[in-house]
C-alpha positions as a printed NumPy array, in Angstrom:
array([[  0.   ,   0.   ,   0.   ],
       [  1.309,   3.47 ,  -0.903],
       [  0.133,   6.933,   0.12 ],
       [  0.835,  10.381,  -1.264],
       [  2.226,  13.61 ,   0.287],
       [  4.238,  11.877,   3.048],
       [  2.179,  13.319,   5.867],
       [  3.497,  12.825,   9.426],
       [  0.941,  10.157,  10.268],
       [  2.416,   7.891,   7.559],
       [  5.351,   7.061,   9.853],
       [  3.054,   6.289,  12.789],
       [  0.753,   3.775,  11.102],
       [  1.24 ,   0.051,  11.562],
       [  3.018,  -0.807,   9.347],
       [  4.564,   2.587,   8.479],
       [  3.129,   3.752,   5.138],
       [  5.281,   4.052,   2.015],
       [  4.496,   7.405,   0.394],
       [  5.402,   9.75 ,  -2.43 ],
       [  6.872,  13.017,  -1.151],
       [  6.252,  16.228,  -3.086],
       [  8.693,  19.171,  -2.935],
       [  6.163,  21.544,  -1.3  ],
       [  8.534,  24.491,  -0.858],
       [  9.715,  24.209,  -4.447],
       [  6.098,  24.041,  -5.623],
       [  5.356,  27.292,  -3.784],
       [  8.439,  29.072,  -5.133],
       [  7.702,  27.907,  -8.667],
       [  4.083,  29.032,  -8.511],
       [  5.086,  32.508,  -7.316],
       [  7.702,  32.786, -10.071],
       [  5.192,  31.715, -12.719],
       [  2.572,  34.126, -11.377],
       [  5.014,  37.047, -11.5  ],
       [  6.036,  36.093, -15.03 ],
       [  2.367,  35.94 , -16.044],
       [  1.74 ,  39.401, -14.587],
       [  4.765,  40.868, -16.396],
       [  4.195,  39.095, -19.721],
       [  0.598,  37.861, -20.033],
       [  1.052,  37.134, -23.748],
       [  3.604,  34.371, -23.116],
       [  2.23 ,  30.884, -23.736],
       [  1.34 ,  28.647, -20.807],
       [  3.836,  25.963, -19.968],
       [  3.957,  22.82 , -17.915],
       [  6.408,  22.46 , -15.048],
       [  7.377,  19.05 , -13.718],
       [  9.035,  18.85 , -10.32 ],
       [ 10.674,  15.716,  -8.996],
       [  8.909,  13.682,  -6.341],
       [ 10.552,  11.124,  -4.09 ],
       [  9.411,   7.676,  -3.064],
       [  9.753,   7.207,   0.699],
       [  9.849,   3.442,   1.167],
       [  8.602,   2.112,   4.484],
       [  7.316,  -1.254,   5.678],
       [  3.996,  -1.148,   3.786],
       [  5.75 ,  -1.743,   0.451]])
């Protein structure tokens, strides 16, 4: 069984839950940067941004 977001409770379950961790701070920084770029240059085409996630393997896997 695998969860997502690697919340604190995942370590406390029995067995501890394997999860996918998202780079939350990087997501926030990227969103602010993209918003500022959109404000400055609204004619620029939309783009997709892919940030790396990390698999945190625990006993549930």
